[in-house]
Short mmCIF file of C-alpha atoms in Angstrom, two decimals:
data_model
loop_
_atom_site.label_atom_id
_atom_site.label_comp_id
_atom_site.label_asym_id
_atom_site.label_seq_id
_atom_site.Cartn_x
_atom_site.Cartn_y
_atom_site.Cartn_z
CA MET F 1 0.00 -0.06 0.11
CA GLU F 2 1.38 3.60 -0.76
CA ASP F 3 1.90 5.50 2.19
CA ASN F 4 0.23 8.92 1.56
CA LYS F 5 -2.35 10.34 4.09
CA ASN F 6 -4.48 11.83 1.53
CA TYR F 7 -4.93 8.75 -0.48
CA ILE F 8 -6.05 5.11 0.40
CA GLN F 9 -5.24 2.29 -2.06
CA LEU F 10 -8.22 0.21 -2.36
CA THR F 11 -7.01 -2.12 -5.16
CA SER F 12 -3.76 -2.55 -7.18
CA SER F 13 -5.06 -0.11 -9.17
CA ILE F 14 -7.91 2.12 -7.81
CA TYR F 15 -7.18 4.84 -4.91
CA LEU F 16 -9.51 6.94 -2.81
CA ASP F 17 -8.92 10.89 -2.71
CA ILE F 18 -9.90 11.62 0.96
CA HIS F 19 -9.11 15.05 1.23
CA SER F 20 -11.80 15.61 -1.79
CA ILE F 21 -14.32 16.32 0.81
CA ASN F 22 -12.83 19.43 1.97
CA LYS F 23 -11.31 20.16 -1.44
CA ILE F 24 -12.96 19.12 -4.70
CA ASN F 25 -11.02 20.91 -7.04
CA LEU F 26 -7.38 19.67 -7.83
CA SER F 27 -4.57 22.03 -8.56
CA GLN F 28 -2.26 21.04 -11.59
CA SER F 29 0.44 20.51 -9.33
CA GLU F 30 -1.69 18.00 -7.16
CA LEU F 31 -2.91 16.38 -10.30
CA GLU F 32 0.81 15.90 -11.58
CA LEU F 33 1.95 14.65 -8.37
CA ILE F 34 -0.84 11.83 -8.09
CA LYS F 35 -0.16 10.99 -11.65
CA LYS F 36 3.50 10.37 -10.97
CA GLN F 37 3.18 8.70 -7.59
CA PHE F 38 0.15 6.39 -8.41
CA GLY F 39 0.11 6.45 -12.26
CA ILE F 40 -3.57 7.96 -12.38
CA THR F 41 -5.11 7.74 -15.97
CA HIS F 42 -8.80 8.02 -14.93
CA ILE F 43 -10.48 9.83 -12.52
CA LEU F 44 -14.31 9.60 -11.13
CA THR F 45 -15.32 12.69 -9.47
CA LEU F 46 -18.80 12.50 -7.60
CA HIS F 47 -20.51 16.01 -7.28
CA SER F 48 -23.83 17.10 -5.62
CA ASP F 49 -24.89 19.67 -8.10
CA ASN F 50 -28.36 20.31 -6.36
CA SER F 51 -28.93 23.20 -8.81
CA SER F 52 -28.80 21.22 -11.96
CA SER F 53 -31.85 18.86 -10.32
CA SER F 54 -34.34 21.51 -10.91
CA ASN F 55 -33.34 22.15 -14.69
CA ASN F 56 -33.23 18.53 -15.93
CA ASN F 57 -32.44 14.66 -15.16
CA ASN F 58 -29.20 14.67 -16.79
CA LEU F 59 -26.78 12.88 -14.26
CA LEU F 60 -23.65 14.00 -16.02
CA LEU F 61 -22.45 17.67 -15.78
CA LYS F 62 -21.88 20.20 -18.65
CA GLU F 63 -19.50 18.33 -21.37
CA GLU F 64 -16.91 20.92 -20.75
CA GLU F 65 -16.32 19.83 -17.55
CA GLU F 66 -15.53 16.33 -18.78
CA GLU F 67 -12.10 16.90 -19.76
CA GLN F 68 -8.76 15.02 -21.14
CA ILE F 69 -6.27 16.35 -18.35
CA GLU F 70 -2.94 15.57 -19.53
CA ASN F 71 -3.53 12.21 -20.41
CA ALA F 72 -6.07 11.53 -17.29
CA TYR F 73 -9.74 10.86 -18.41
CA HIS F 74 -11.72 12.97 -16.02
CA GLU F 75 -15.59 12.08 -15.59
CA ILE F 76 -17.86 14.54 -13.33
CA LEU F 77 -21.04 12.35 -12.21
CA ASN F 78 -23.70 14.31 -10.41
CA TYR F 79 -25.15 12.10 -7.50
CA SER F 80 -27.71 14.70 -6.25
CA PHE F 81 -30.56 12.38 -8.18
CA LEU F 82 -29.57 9.53 -6.50
CA LEU F 83 -29.86 11.16 -2.83
CA GLN F 84 -33.35 12.22 -4.50
CA LYS F 85 -34.38 8.70 -5.23
CA GLN F 86 -34.53 9.88 -9.08
CA ASP F 87 -33.48 7.34 -11.35
CA GLN F 88 -30.92 5.61 -9.17
CA SER F 89 -30.36 2.72 -11.61
CA ARG F 90 -28.94 5.23 -14.33
CA PHE F 91 -26.16 6.58 -12.04
CA PHE F 92 -25.56 3.08 -11.28
CA LEU F 93 -25.23 2.01 -14.76
CA GLN F 94 -22.96 5.10 -15.65
CA SER F 95 -20.66 4.72 -12.82
CA LEU F 96 -20.30 1.03 -13.90
CA ALA F 97 -19.74 2.12 -17.58
CA PHE F 98 -16.91 4.19 -16.27
CA PHE F 99 -15.14 1.43 -14.46
CA THR F 100 -15.66 -0.69 -17.41
CA ASN F 101 -14.34 1.53 -20.12
CA ALA F 102 -11.06 2.10 -18.05
CA PHE F 103 -10.24 -1.55 -17.54
CA GLU F 104 -11.15 -2.20 -21.05
CA LEU F 105 -8.97 0.63 -22.27
CA LYS F 106 -6.20 -1.02 -19.80
CA LYS F 107 -6.69 -4.58 -21.65
CA ARG F 108 -6.61 -2.95 -25.14
CA GLN F 109 -3.35 -1.39 -24.24
CA GLU F 110 -1.75 -4.43 -22.67
CA GLN F 111 -2.73 -6.27 -25.70
CA THR F 112 -0.94 -4.03 -28.33
CA ASP F 113 2.09 -2.36 -26.39
CA LYS F 114 4.89 -4.76 -25.16
CA GLN F 115 6.00 -2.10 -22.67
CA GLU F 116 4.18 -1.44 -19.42
CA ASN F 117 1.43 1.32 -19.62
CA LYS F 118 0.58 3.22 -16.16
CA PHE F 119 -2.91 2.70 -15.10
CA GLY F 120 -4.82 4.07 -12.05
CA ILE F 121 -8.48 5.26 -11.21
CA LEU F 122 -8.73 8.01 -8.69
CA LEU F 123 -12.26 8.16 -7.01
CA ARG F 124 -13.29 11.75 -5.66
CA CYS F 125 -16.31 13.05 -4.04
CA ASP F 126 -17.33 16.32 -2.59
CA LYS F 127 -19.18 15.44 0.54
CA SER F 128 -18.62 11.70 1.57
CA ILE F 129 -16.23 8.99 0.95
CA THR F 130 -19.48 6.46 1.38
CA ILE F 131 -20.83 7.65 -2.24
CA SER F 132 -17.32 6.66 -3.72
CA MET F 133 -17.63 3.33 -2.06
CA LEU F 134 -21.08 2.77 -3.45
CA THR F 135 -19.77 3.17 -7.10
CA LEU F 136 -16.69 0.94 -6.10
CA LEU F 137 -19.32 -1.97 -4.56
CA CYS F 138 -21.55 -1.78 -7.69
CA TYR F 139 -18.71 -2.42 -9.67
CA LEU F 140 -17.30 -5.35 -7.59
CA MET F 141 -20.93 -7.12 -7.22
CA ILE F 142 -21.40 -6.89 -10.82
CA ASP F 143 -17.84 -7.35 -12.97
CA LYS F 144 -16.31 -9.21 -10.33
CA ASN F 145 -19.23 -11.27 -9.07
CA LEU F 146 -18.91 -10.62 -5.30
CA SER F 147 -21.44 -10.96 -3.04
CA PHE F 148 -22.77 -7.64 -1.15
CA GLU F 149 -21.34 -8.98 2.08
CA LYS F 150 -17.94 -9.79 0.36
CA GLY F 151 -18.01 -6.56 -1.36
CA ILE F 152 -18.44 -4.64 2.01
CA ASP F 153 -15.90 -6.74 3.86
CA PHE F 154 -13.30 -6.27 0.89
CA ILE F 155 -13.97 -2.20 1.39
CA THR F 156 -13.86 -2.04 4.94
CA GLU F 157 -10.58 -4.22 5.36
CA ARG F 158 -8.61 -1.46 2.80
CA LEU F 159 -10.61 1.37 4.85
CA LYS F 160 -8.77 0.28 7.95
CA MET F 161 -5.73 2.27 6.86
CA ASN F 162 -7.73 5.33 8.17
CA GLU F 163 -9.69 4.73 11.04
CA ASN F 164 -11.67 8.20 10.70
CA CYS F 165 -12.54 7.05 7.04
CA LEU F 166 -13.48 3.45 8.35
CA ASN F 167 -15.91 5.19 10.92
CA GLN F 168 -17.51 7.43 8.59
CA PHE F 169 -18.29 4.49 6.06
CA GLU F 170 -19.81 2.54 8.50
CA LYS F 171 -21.83 4.93 10.39
CA GLU F 172 -23.34 6.19 6.88
CA MET F 173 -23.68 3.10 5.64
CA ASN F 174 -26.03 2.04 8.59
CA GLU F 175 -27.43 5.46 8.82
CA ASN F 176 -27.64 8.39 6.28
CA TYR F 177 -27.11 6.36 3.29
CA ASN F 178 -28.77 2.76 4.33
CA SER F 179 -31.21 3.11 1.88
CA LEU F 180 -28.75 3.62 -0.95
CA PHE F 181 -27.17 0.40 -0.49
CA GLU F 182 -30.60 -1.41 -0.62
CA ASP F 183 -30.95 0.51 -3.97
CA LEU F 184 -27.78 -0.77 -5.00
CA LYS F 185 -28.67 -4.49 -4.03
CA SER F 186 -32.09 -4.08 -6.18
CA PHE F 187 -30.20 -2.74 -9.04
CA VAL F 188 -27.18 -5.66 -8.91
CA ASN F 189 -30.05 -8.47 -8.59
CA GLU F 190 -32.22 -6.75 -11.48
CA ARG F 191 -29.51 -6.52 -13.62
CA LYS F 192 -28.10 -10.04 -13.13
CA ARG F 193 -31.83 -11.08 -13.73
CA ASN F 194 -31.73 -9.35 -17.11
CA LEU F 195 -28.38 -11.06 -18.08
CA ILE F 196 -29.84 -14.46 -17.87
CA LEU F 197 -32.99 -13.41 -19.72
CA GLN F 198 -30.74 -11.77 -22.51
CA GLN F 199 -28.86 -15.16 -22.55
CA VAL F 200 -31.75 -17.34 -23.04
CA GLU F 201 -33.10 -14.75 -25.51
CA GLU F 202 -29.84 -14.73 -27.49
CA GLU F 203 -30.19 -18.63 -27.52
CA ASN F 204 -33.43 -18.74 -29.03
CA ASN F 205 -32.91 -16.00 -31.74
CA PHE F 206 -29.70 -18.50 -32.42
CA GLN F 207 -31.77 -21.47 -32.93
CA SER F 208 -34.85 -19.60 -34.62
CA ASN F 209 -35.08 -20.36 -38.32
CA LEU F 210 -37.25 -16.95 -39.00
CA ASP F 211 -35.65 -15.67 -42.32
CA GLU F 212 -34.17 -12.76 -41.00
CA GLN F 213 -33.79 -10.91 -44.14
CA ASP F 214 -37.38 -10.07 -43.76
CA LYS F 215 -37.12 -8.39 -40.54
CA ILE F 216 -36.01 -4.90 -39.26
CA PHE F 217 -33.50 -5.55 -36.19
CA TYR F 218 -32.82 -2.50 -33.72
CA PHE F 219 -29.66 -2.09 -31.66
CA VAL F 220 -29.15 -2.13 -28.12
CA CYS F 221 -26.35 -0.96 -25.78
CA LYS F 222 -24.83 -3.88 -24.13
CA MET F 223 -24.67 -2.43 -20.77
CA CYS F 224 -27.99 -0.80 -20.11
CA ARG F 225 -30.33 -1.99 -23.46
CA CYS F 226 -30.93 1.48 -24.60
CA LYS F 227 -32.09 1.52 -28.04
CA LEU F 228 -29.54 2.79 -30.36
CA PHE F 229 -30.28 2.37 -33.92
CA GLU F 230 -32.12 0.50 -36.50
CA SER F 231 -30.57 -2.02 -39.29
CA THR F 232 -31.97 0.68 -41.86
CA GLN F 233 -29.83 3.14 -40.68
CA ILE F 234 -26.44 1.14 -41.10
CA MET F 235 -24.49 2.15 -44.33
CA ASN F 236 -23.43 -1.03 -46.43
CA HIS F 237 -19.53 -1.25 -47.09
CA GLN F 238 -19.63 -4.63 -48.92
CA GLN F 239 -16.03 -6.17 -49.35
CA GLN F 240 -14.54 -5.90 -52.37
CA GLU F 241 -12.92 -9.08 -54.36
CA ASN F 242 -9.48 -10.09 -53.32
CA THR F 243 -9.86 -7.41 -50.00
CA GLY F 244 -9.01 -8.86 -46.68
CA TYR F 245 -6.19 -9.28 -44.23
CA LYS F 246 -3.82 -8.30 -47.13
CA ASN F 247 -5.28 -4.78 -47.00
CA PHE F 248 -4.02 -3.98 -43.63
CA SER F 249 -0.42 -2.29 -43.14
CA ILE F 250 2.85 -4.25 -43.26
CA LYS F 251 3.59 -3.06 -39.88
CA LYS F 252 0.41 -4.69 -38.66
CA GLN F 253 1.13 -7.65 -40.21
CA LYS F 254 4.54 -8.25 -39.32
CA LYS F 255 3.22 -7.30 -35.55
CA ASP F 256 0.66 -10.09 -35.58
CA PHE F 257 3.38 -12.33 -37.21
CA LYS F 258 5.63 -12.31 -34.25
CA GLN F 259 2.34 -12.75 -31.88
CA GLY F 260 1.94 -15.87 -33.63
CA ILE F 261 -1.23 -14.75 -35.56
CA ASN F 262 -0.88 -16.05 -39.04
CA HIS F 263 -3.40 -14.95 -41.51
CA SER F 264 -3.80 -15.76 -45.15
CA ILE F 265 -2.96 -13.41 -47.80
CA THR F 266 -6.14 -14.14 -49.45
CA SER F 267 -8.29 -14.56 -46.36
CA LYS F 268 -11.60 -12.76 -46.02
CA LYS F 269 -12.38 -11.22 -42.54
CA LYS F 270 -15.66 -10.77 -40.92
CA CYS F 271 -16.71 -7.34 -40.18
CA THR F 272 -16.78 -6.85 -36.52
CA SER F 273 -18.12 -3.29 -36.66
CA ILE F 274 -21.08 -1.20 -38.10
CA TYR F 275 -20.72 1.73 -39.82
CA PHE F 276 -22.65 4.82 -40.81
CA ASN F 277 -22.74 7.80 -43.53
CA ASP F 278 -23.02 10.34 -40.56
CA LYS F 279 -23.30 10.75 -37.08
CA LEU F 280 -26.66 9.78 -35.34
CA ASP F 281 -28.48 12.74 -33.36
CA TRP F 282 -27.65 10.60 -30.01
CA MET F 283 -24.14 10.90 -30.69
CA GLY F 284 -23.76 14.55 -29.61
CA GLU F 285 -21.18 16.63 -31.38
CA LEU F 286 -18.44 14.51 -32.44
CA LYS F 287 -15.65 17.07 -32.05
CA GLY F 288 -12.12 16.77 -33.20
CA ASP F 289 -10.80 14.31 -35.97
CA GLU F 290 -11.37 11.05 -33.80
CA GLY F 291 -12.71 10.09 -30.33
CA ASN F 292 -15.02 7.73 -28.80
CA ILE F 293 -18.69 7.21 -28.97
CA ASN F 294 -20.74 6.72 -25.70
CA CYS F 295 -24.28 5.33 -24.88
CA PRO F 296 -26.42 8.41 -24.24
CA LYS F 297 -28.00 6.79 -21.33
CA CYS F 298 -25.19 5.34 -19.40
CA GLY F 299 -22.05 6.68 -21.03
CA TYR F 300 -20.66 2.98 -22.13
CA ARG F 301 -18.21 3.24 -24.89
CA VAL F 302 -20.01 1.51 -27.78
CA GLY F 303 -17.77 2.79 -30.73
CA ALA F 304 -15.66 5.63 -32.25
CA TYR F 305 -15.30 7.91 -34.98
CA LYS F 306 -12.53 8.81 -37.23
CA TRP F 307 -13.64 11.89 -39.98
CA SER F 308 -10.28 10.97 -41.94
CA GLY F 309 -11.43 7.33 -42.24
CA ASN F 310 -10.55 4.19 -40.82
CA GLN F 311 -10.20 0.19 -42.08
CA CYS F 312 -12.63 -2.12 -41.16
CA SER F 313 -11.55 -5.67 -40.11
CA CYS F 314 -12.93 -6.91 -43.39
CA GLY F 315 -10.35 -4.79 -45.13
CA VAL F 316 -12.21 -2.00 -46.52
CA TRP F 317 -11.34 1.40 -45.71
CA VAL F 318 -14.30 3.30 -44.68
CA CYS F 319 -14.18 7.28 -44.75
CA PRO F 320 -15.89 8.93 -42.77
CA SER F 321 -15.79 6.48 -39.92
CA VAL F 322 -18.60 6.51 -37.93
CA GLN F 323 -18.26 2.84 -36.45
CA ILE F 324 -20.18 1.09 -33.69
CA GLN F 325 -18.65 -2.48 -32.65
CA LEU F 326 -20.66 -5.53 -32.61
CA SER F 327 -19.06 -6.62 -29.49
CA ARG F 328 -20.65 -3.79 -27.44
CA VAL F 329 -24.20 -3.79 -28.76
CA ASP F 330 -27.00 -6.43 -29.09
CA LYS F 331 -29.33 -7.14 -32.15
CA LYS F 332 -33.05 -7.36 -31.53
CA VAL F 333 -35.64 -8.49 -34.04
CA ASN F 334 -38.39 -6.06 -34.26
CA GLU F 335 -41.52 -8.48 -35.11
CA LEU F 336 -44.09 -6.09 -36.06
CA ASN F 337 -41.81 -4.58 -38.79
CA TYR F 338 -40.96 -6.10 -42.16
CA LYS F 339 -39.07 -4.55 -45.05
#
């Protein structure tokens, strides 16, 4: 464990900022210090912005407050709606998406880069460490499949490093925020039931002998099931004759060869992504030449865009590239609509 009175190391890569309760804003020098000491690459700031609750139900604060701070992704999540018992599931989904996106990015970097990349998550909250622990517990129960009791034991064991924090957590969990932990248990149970039903539905769809070409499909976010687009909106980029892996750069082919991945020069690879002629309304403003595309409901990363173009896994160059990854969405059949 790192020896620093302002921070508690919760896991090998997740840290809790204790003094954010008294000081929510980080100076540039403080940020540089924690980045250097802990390798912080992702920051989740939980803020009770009560003024926004009267205007809308958007849990994320203004877009300009979500910023790329010197290679550290910073997301600000408003939890005032959670305290007001409004749309708790959306809060849990967005906090879960933050952890999921961060660890998926780490995994992709490990697969592509041989050198070790720094990775660290910093949790911050303006009023209570218990809210930060609530988001961590959500991640542990769903992604790590821990029970509620084991998740609480895991957290309290880590908080023993700071007696004041441990006492505050135990008190608030049993008094002030007791109902929030009950809400979390209900959310996790419902999500696990939905995942089981989703698996059954996918198996039934796979075994179904319906003619899919006569159906209109729609696609939903794999994380929160929010409807994103229909099959009629997808851009067709059919693979040309003799295209395939040979279209990828020589540098990529050599890299794959060194990793033991052997591709036939004439092999045709399947598409692993969906493309659109232009951005869809729910994608918001896609600023800059490239960036990520996130679910409008939970913030889960479902794709990416690159206006200068990108190469599909099938070998076809798509320009501009507004791309949704098939692994991040689920396809549903709209039984009432036909082409």
